Amino acid sequence: MEFDNSFEVPLPPAEAWPVLMDIQRIAPCMPGAELTEVVDDKTYKGRIGVRLGPVALTFAGMVTFEEIDNANHRARVKAQGTDAKGRGGANAAASFRVEPAAGGSKVVVHTDLSLSGAVAQYGRGVGMIQATAAQIINQFAGNLKAQLAAAQPAPASPAASAAAASAPAAPPPAAKPISGFSLMAKVIWDAIVGLFRGTPRRS
């Protein structure tokens, strides 16, 4: 299945692009994700957890950058992962680009996802998958904005500045996994709203 998502970054494209390509920096912003190994500058191993209803899934796999166009701020990646308990797997090909926007930059993501095994049954229905992707992207964008805001220098006294400079930088906390319960509620609510919107009013 294919779907599109987008989010905004409060930086111009020339500044947003290197941030987005710094995988070790942005990985903790992804809900439920953990970077476990940097194979090389284009290949990374990691895990990501997603909860669909009562079922907690943890995918372990690899992400590879197949194309990086720094001049035009475009990239294409391939990801594959398998559930830790052998309940299936996921394969995805995604392309993303950074465009100028009023607030800084807009990141447009196109994903082609395929699920296999029991995992395909847990995520049954395009609406559920799209809602999952949208919520993950939205939380990632929010976490990234918070990280960027925290990195902005703030006025401080000389003593406070010296203490901050001597203290080791703490890594950003990993984002919490997405809950399938809230996703199911959102999908059902969207269906109800769509149903009533499509029902003609009686006079």
Rosetta silent file (secondary structure, phi, psi, omega in degrees, C-alpha in Angstrom):
SEQUENCE: MEFDNSFEVPLPPAEAWPVLMDIQRIAPCMPGAELTEVVDDKTYKGRIGVRLGPVALTFAGMVTFEEIDNANHRARVKAQGTDAKGRGGANAAASFRVEPAAGGSKVVVHTDLSLSGAVAQYGRGVGMIQATAAQIINQFAGNLKAQLAAAQPAPASPAASAAAASAPAAPPPAAKPISGFSLMAKVIWDAIVGLFRGTPRRS
SCORE:     score description
SCORE:     0.000 S_00000001
   1 L     0.000  147.324 -178.311    0.000    0.000    0.000 S_00000001
   2 E  -118.591  142.968  177.683    1.142    3.531   -0.753 S_00000001
   3 E  -155.805  161.413 -177.795    0.474    6.713    1.190 S_00000001
   4 E  -120.612  144.807  175.411    1.808   10.241    1.625 S_00000001
   5 E  -140.143  161.944  176.444    2.600   12.256    4.736 S_00000001
   6 E  -152.025  157.827  175.134    4.191   15.608    5.415 S_00000001
   7 E  -154.420  165.339 -177.401    5.405   17.680    8.329 S_00000001
   8 E  -112.697  149.806  178.094    7.102   21.026    8.891 S_00000001
   9 E  -124.552  130.836 -176.192   10.471   21.899   10.374 S_00000001
  10 L   -78.116   47.114  177.212   11.124   25.418   11.743 S_00000001
  11 L  -141.635  149.113  174.225   14.345   25.784    9.726 S_00000001
  12 L   -65.033  156.839 -175.582   15.017   26.808    6.113 S_00000001
  13 H   -51.853  -40.343 -178.168   15.724   23.850    3.764 S_00000001
  14 H   -63.296  -27.863  178.450   19.489   24.419    3.751 S_00000001
  15 H   -94.361  -32.328 -179.347   19.537   24.065    7.550 S_00000001
  16 H   -69.651  -36.390 -174.981   16.779   21.453    7.892 S_00000001
  17 H   -59.115  -52.663  179.536   18.401   19.014    5.448 S_00000001
  18 H   -62.524  -28.965  176.884   21.591   18.257    7.445 S_00000001
  19 H   -66.206  -46.347 -178.551   19.502   17.853   10.596 S_00000001
  20 H   -66.702  -26.851 -179.790   17.233   15.302    8.911 S_00000001
  21 L   -87.407   -3.921  176.795   20.248   13.432    7.541 S_00000001
  22 L   -88.912   83.508 -171.360   21.818   13.159   11.002 S_00000001
  23 H   -61.353  -39.752 -179.090   20.245    9.801   11.809 S_00000001
  24 H   -65.007  -27.698 -179.942   21.876    9.410   15.217 S_00000001
  25 H   -80.050  -41.449 -172.854   20.441   12.761   16.256 S_00000001
  26 H   -92.132  -15.012 -178.721   16.885   12.334   15.007 S_00000001
  27 H   -54.751  -41.745  179.143   16.362    8.606   15.704 S_00000001
  28 H   -64.512  -15.989  179.051   15.287    9.250   19.332 S_00000001
  29 H   -77.463  -18.671 -178.476   12.554   11.552   17.992 S_00000001
  30 L   -79.881  123.473 -177.957   10.846    8.632   16.239 S_00000001
  31 L   -54.441  124.756  175.575    8.162    7.077   18.498 S_00000001
  32 L    74.773    6.689 -174.733    9.271    3.687   19.800 S_00000001
  33 E   -96.250  150.120  175.867   12.507    3.676   17.786 S_00000001
  34 E  -142.862  123.067  176.184   16.003    2.739   18.914 S_00000001
  35 E   -82.257  120.803 -174.935   19.148    2.965   16.797 S_00000001
  36 E  -105.088  -23.884 -178.335   21.255   -0.114   17.595 S_00000001
  37 E  -160.151  137.298  171.777   24.106    0.032   15.074 S_00000001
  38 E  -101.217  104.727 -178.000   25.613    2.370   12.492 S_00000001
  39 E   -72.012  -49.911  173.106   26.853    0.033    9.754 S_00000001
  40 E  -157.381 -168.753 -174.054   28.141    2.865    7.558 S_00000001
  41 L   -73.716   -2.462  178.182   27.090    6.376    6.545 S_00000001
  42 L  -126.960   -2.001 -174.887   24.126    5.008    4.564 S_00000001
  43 E  -131.631  130.550 -176.168   23.106    1.894    6.499 S_00000001
  44 E  -137.107  145.245  174.688   21.633    1.680    9.992 S_00000001
  45 E  -112.535  147.791 -179.820   20.213   -1.073   12.176 S_00000001
  46 E  -170.675 -173.320  178.376   17.560   -0.544   14.791 S_00000001
  47 E  -134.206  151.346  173.723   14.274   -1.484   16.428 S_00000001
  48 E  -143.436  135.980 -178.782   10.860    0.123   16.524 S_00000001
  49 E  -109.417  136.445  177.404    7.877   -0.794   18.691 S_00000001
  50 E  -136.275  136.463  177.718    4.222   -0.348   17.754 S_00000001
  51 E  -109.808  121.033  176.203    1.176   -1.448   19.738 S_00000001
  52 E  -112.225  101.688 -175.652   -1.930   -2.459   17.779 S_00000001
  53 L    62.152 -129.194 -179.020   -4.741   -3.046   20.254 S_00000001
  54 L   -82.750   -2.215 -173.893   -3.578   -5.711   22.727 S_00000001
  55 E  -100.214  120.813  176.077   -0.684   -6.768   20.470 S_00000001
  56 E   -98.031  121.785 -179.172    2.764   -5.230   21.026 S_00000001
  57 E  -111.827  138.346  174.404    5.008   -5.559   17.994 S_00000001
  58 E  -128.866  115.401 -179.798    8.736   -4.921   17.911 S_00000001
  59 E   -98.173  130.390  173.362   10.421   -4.833   14.529 S_00000001
  60 E  -113.421  131.062 -177.425   14.182   -5.276   14.251 S_00000001
  61 E  -170.934 -155.105 -172.483   15.726   -4.476   10.917 S_00000001
  62 E  -136.384  143.276  175.083   17.796   -2.274    8.688 S_00000001
  63 E  -119.704  129.359 -178.548   17.380    1.064    6.924 S_00000001
  64 E  -126.936  129.726  173.985   19.492    1.826    3.860 S_00000001
  65 E   -80.257  114.132  179.861   19.751    5.099    1.958 S_00000001
  66 E   -86.798  -25.513  179.819   19.615    4.135   -1.718 S_00000001
  67 E  -151.735  135.118  176.365   19.903    7.704   -2.994 S_00000001
  68 E  -132.734  117.105  179.451   20.899   11.018   -1.409 S_00000001
  69 E  -113.420   90.074 -176.621   20.615   14.240   -3.400 S_00000001
  70 L   -66.305  -33.139 -177.150   22.046   16.934   -1.138 S_00000001
  71 L   -65.609  -40.171 -177.518   21.768   19.654   -3.783 S_00000001
  72 L  -103.428    5.438  177.398   18.015   19.199   -4.239 S_00000001
  73 L    56.827   52.038  178.285   17.290   18.000   -0.685 S_00000001
  74 E  -131.531  151.320  176.561   15.890   14.640   -1.761 S_00000001
  75 E  -154.697  157.170  176.170   16.537   11.070   -0.618 S_00000001
  76 E  -131.992  131.390 -178.016   15.231    7.548   -1.082 S_00000001
  77 E  -127.332  156.703  175.448   15.455    4.860    1.580 S_00000001
  78 E  -125.091  134.806  179.979   14.635    1.169    1.895 S_00000001
  79 E  -132.190  141.305  175.127   13.669   -0.421    5.195 S_00000001
  80 E  -142.673  141.726 -179.836   12.993   -4.008    6.178 S_00000001
  81 E  -153.276  156.770  177.525   12.220   -5.514    9.539 S_00000001
  82 E  -126.020  146.479  178.984   10.896   -8.650   11.189 S_00000001
  83 E   -68.067  139.461 -176.385    8.869   -8.996   14.357 S_00000001
  84 L   -60.358  -25.682 -178.502   10.928  -10.197   17.312 S_00000001
  85 L  -101.041   14.610  175.028    8.442  -13.025   17.982 S_00000001
  86 L    71.515   27.344 -177.681    8.353  -14.234   14.393 S_00000001
  87 L   -93.660   11.781  177.475    4.856  -12.989   13.616 S_00000001
  88 L   133.639 -168.395 -176.962    5.764  -11.504   10.256 S_00000001
  89 E  -150.728  177.874  179.479    7.630   -8.636    8.741 S_00000001
  90 E  -141.614  138.958  175.112    7.476   -5.278    7.033 S_00000001
  91 E  -129.686  136.016 -178.123    9.211   -3.892    3.972 S_00000001
  92 E  -142.686  144.007  171.022    9.056   -0.264    2.937 S_00000001
  93 E  -121.362  126.364 -176.886   10.480    1.996    0.264 S_00000001
  94 E  -133.984  143.977  174.102   10.199    5.677    1.031 S_00000001
  95 E  -124.724  143.558  177.953   11.250    8.881   -0.686 S_00000001
  96 E  -142.213  153.728  178.726   11.277   12.278    0.914 S_00000001
  97 E  -141.997  155.170  179.731   12.092   15.825   -0.084 S_00000001
  98 E  -111.831  126.499 -178.318   12.411   19.147    1.706 S_00000001
  99 E  -120.779  152.638  174.470   10.609   22.175    0.283 S_00000001
 100 E   -64.130  144.321  177.947   10.514   25.825    1.380 S_00000001
 101 E  -144.304  165.964 -177.127    7.493   26.711    3.528 S_00000001
 102 L   -58.975  -39.172 -177.719    6.198   29.757    5.363 S_00000001
 103 L   -89.279    2.443 -177.943    7.369   28.428    8.736 S_00000001
 104 E   141.253  -85.505  179.847   10.719   27.180    7.430 S_00000001
 105 E  -142.208  152.735  173.515   10.547   23.872    5.551 S_00000001
 106 E  -118.378  128.903  178.922    8.011   21.235    4.594 S_00000001
 107 E  -104.665  120.061 -178.563    9.093   17.594    4.421 S_00000001
 108 E  -106.524  125.590 -175.351    7.030   15.475    2.019 S_00000001
 109 E  -120.765  128.996  173.685    7.233   11.688    2.449 S_00000001
 110 E  -115.614  126.726 -175.319    5.914    9.023    0.063 S_00000001
 111 E  -123.652  135.952  172.764    5.870    5.448    1.399 S_00000001
 112 E  -116.384  107.582 -172.008    5.250    2.107   -0.283 S_00000001
 113 E  -115.516  139.672  173.251    4.673   -0.434    2.519 S_00000001
 114 E  -133.581  135.812  178.990    4.057   -4.162    2.490 S_00000001
 115 E  -113.990  150.661  179.880    3.337   -6.367    5.513 S_00000001
 116 E  -135.573  161.007  178.609    3.609  -10.150    5.743 S_00000001
 117 L    70.336 -156.313 -178.711    2.554  -12.912    8.106 S_00000001
 118 H   -63.058  -26.314  179.196    0.312  -12.333   11.111 S_00000001
 119 H   -57.824  -35.439  179.740    1.463   -8.697   11.196 S_00000001
 120 H   -64.217  -30.198  178.520   -0.558   -8.096    8.049 S_00000001
 121 H   -77.279  -37.593  178.893   -3.677   -9.215    9.931 S_00000001
 122 H   -62.719  -38.916 -178.389   -2.969   -7.006   12.961 S_00000001
 123 L   -98.309   27.875 -174.709   -2.667   -3.969   10.710 S_00000001
 124 L   -60.381  133.433  178.029   -5.562   -5.020    8.483 S_00000001
 125 L   102.824  125.866 -178.977   -7.158   -2.127    6.662 S_00000001
 126 H   -61.338  -36.646 -178.980   -5.542    0.753    4.837 S_00000001
 127 H   -59.085  -42.020  179.700   -7.187    3.244    7.227 S_00000001
 128 H   -64.106  -44.547 -178.833   -5.417    1.740   10.242 S_00000001
 129 H   -65.280  -44.039  179.888   -2.013    1.793    8.525 S_00000001
 130 H   -64.712  -38.696  178.100   -2.446    5.348    7.287 S_00000001
 131 H   -65.719  -39.580  177.423   -3.566    6.484   10.738 S_00000001
 132 H   -60.529  -49.549 -178.615   -0.535    4.764   12.267 S_00000001
 133 H   -61.317  -43.422 -178.826    1.819    6.448    9.816 S_00000001
 134 H   -63.147  -41.791 -178.732    0.204    9.857   10.303 S_00000001
 135 H   -69.549  -38.524  177.242    0.422    9.648   14.085 S_00000001
 136 H   -62.372  -46.352 -179.484    4.045    8.482   13.984 S_00000001
 137 H   -62.769  -42.992 -178.972    4.985   11.327   11.619 S_00000001
 138 H   -63.880  -42.448  179.266    3.133   13.909   13.724 S_00000001
 139 H   -68.978  -38.283  177.158    4.798   12.767   16.941 S_00000001
 140 H   -60.345  -46.196 -179.766    8.186   12.643   15.246 S_00000001
 141 H   -61.680  -43.056  178.708    7.740   16.211   13.977 S_00000001
 142 H   -63.203  -42.336  179.237    6.683   17.416   17.427 S_00000001
 143 H   -66.344  -37.827  179.619    9.653   15.707   19.099 S_00000001
 144 H   -66.767  -42.508  177.916   12.041   17.116   16.496 S_00000001
 145 H   -61.367  -41.001  178.719   10.714   20.649   16.984 S_00000001
 146 H   -64.885  -39.241  178.691   11.135   20.275   20.751 S_00000001
 147 H   -64.679  -42.986  179.584   14.695   19.033   20.254 S_00000001
 148 H   -64.889  -40.290  179.497   15.533   21.978   17.973 S_00000001
 149 H   -64.495  -39.527 -179.691   13.994   24.442   20.428 S_00000001
 150 H   -68.365  -25.388 -178.428   16.015   22.967   23.294 S_00000001
 151 H   -82.704  -11.789 -179.973   19.194   23.321   21.247 S_00000001
 152 L   -68.465  132.577  178.983   18.688   27.068   20.737 S_00000001
 153 L   -67.464  139.553  179.436   21.130   29.076   22.861 S_00000001
 154 L  -119.466  146.504  179.000   19.506   31.076   25.650 S_00000001
 155 L   -58.627  137.128 -179.384   20.945   34.104   27.478 S_00000001
 156 L  -152.690  162.508  178.706   22.671   33.044   30.680 S_00000001
 157 L   -71.524  158.496  178.852   25.131   34.306   33.242 S_00000001
 158 H   -55.544  -38.811 -179.488   28.858   33.581   32.716 S_00000001
 159 H   -65.712  -43.073 -179.980   28.813   31.051   35.584 S_00000001
 160 H   -66.127  -37.715  179.464   25.813   29.203   34.165 S_00000001
 161 H   -64.677  -41.210  179.639   27.384   29.196   30.702 S_00000001
 162 H   -65.275  -39.862  179.329   30.614   27.712   32.059 S_00000001
 163 H   -65.678  -41.043  179.878   28.701   24.990   33.941 S_00000001
 164 H   -66.261  -36.698 -178.936   26.666   24.117   30.856 S_00000001
 165 H   -68.645  -34.355 -177.747   29.791   23.943   28.718 S_00000001
 166 H   -81.550  -20.291 -178.395   31.528   21.560   31.138 S_00000001
 167 L   -79.821  139.259  177.846   28.515   19.259   31.541 S_00000001
 168 L   -67.182  143.252 -179.387   28.207   16.364   29.061 S_00000001
 169 L   -71.653  128.525  179.772   25.355   16.685   26.597 S_00000001
 170 L   -85.084  134.156  178.513   22.497   14.369   27.490 S_00000001
 171 L   -67.284  148.925  179.551   20.988   12.426   24.586 S_00000001
 172 L   -65.531  143.110 -179.740   17.343   13.180   23.855 S_00000001
 173 L   -66.768  145.461  178.335   14.960   10.644   25.435 S_00000001
 174 L   -67.748  141.346 -179.897   13.488    8.033   23.120 S_00000001
 175 L   -73.242  152.407 -178.833    9.904    8.711   22.137 S_00000001
 176 L   -74.571  149.939  177.991    7.200    6.387   23.439 S_00000001
 177 L   -62.717  153.202  177.078    5.697    3.740   21.134 S_00000001
 178 E   -72.412  137.544  177.657    2.462    4.517   19.322 S_00000001
 179 E   -93.716  128.156  179.046   -0.639    3.040   20.940 S_00000001
 180 H   -70.307  -23.691  179.318   -3.003    1.155   18.677 S_00000001
 181 H   -62.184  -45.940  179.715   -5.974    1.899   20.946 S_00000001
 182 H   -67.447  -33.124  178.274   -5.868    5.601   20.134 S_00000001
 183 H   -66.753  -43.083  179.488   -5.385    4.794   16.466 S_00000001
 184 H   -61.724  -42.549  178.985   -8.422    2.517   16.413 S_00000001
 185 H   -61.466  -40.972 -179.487  -10.501    5.215   18.081 S_00000001
 186 H   -65.698  -43.834 -179.820   -9.341    7.751   15.518 S_00000001
 187 H   -61.902  -44.786 -179.871  -10.131    5.449   12.584 S_00000001
 188 H   -63.932  -43.771 -179.615  -13.610    4.672   13.952 S_00000001
 189 H   -63.146  -43.513  178.723  -14.322    8.328   14.668 S_00000001
 190 H   -60.807  -37.748  179.397  -13.177    9.363   11.169 S_00000001
 191 H   -66.342  -40.919  179.269  -15.476    6.702    9.698 S_00000001
 192 H   -64.821  -45.439  178.861  -18.438    7.976   11.741 S_00000001
 193 H   -60.482  -43.469  178.910  -17.762   11.582   10.741 S_00000001
 194 H   -63.318  -36.711  179.695  -17.460   10.549    7.105 S_00000001
 195 H   -64.026  -46.247 -178.940  -20.727    8.621    7.320 S_00000001
 196 H   -70.336  -31.850  177.292  -22.661   11.590    8.685 S_00000001
 197 H   -66.497  -31.772 -178.505  -21.054   13.949    6.186 S_00000001
 198 L   -86.705   -3.028 -179.041  -22.244   11.713    3.393 S_00000001
 199 L   -93.927  120.359  179.054  -25.810   11.471    4.734 S_00000001
 200 L   -65.034  142.515  179.925  -28.205   14.054    3.282 S_00000001
 201 L   -75.183  143.679  177.117  -30.098   16.083    5.811 S_00000001
 202 L   -86.884  141.382  179.631  -33.843   15.546    6.099 S_00000001
 203 L   -83.097    0.000    0.000  -36.085   18.579    5.704 S_00000001
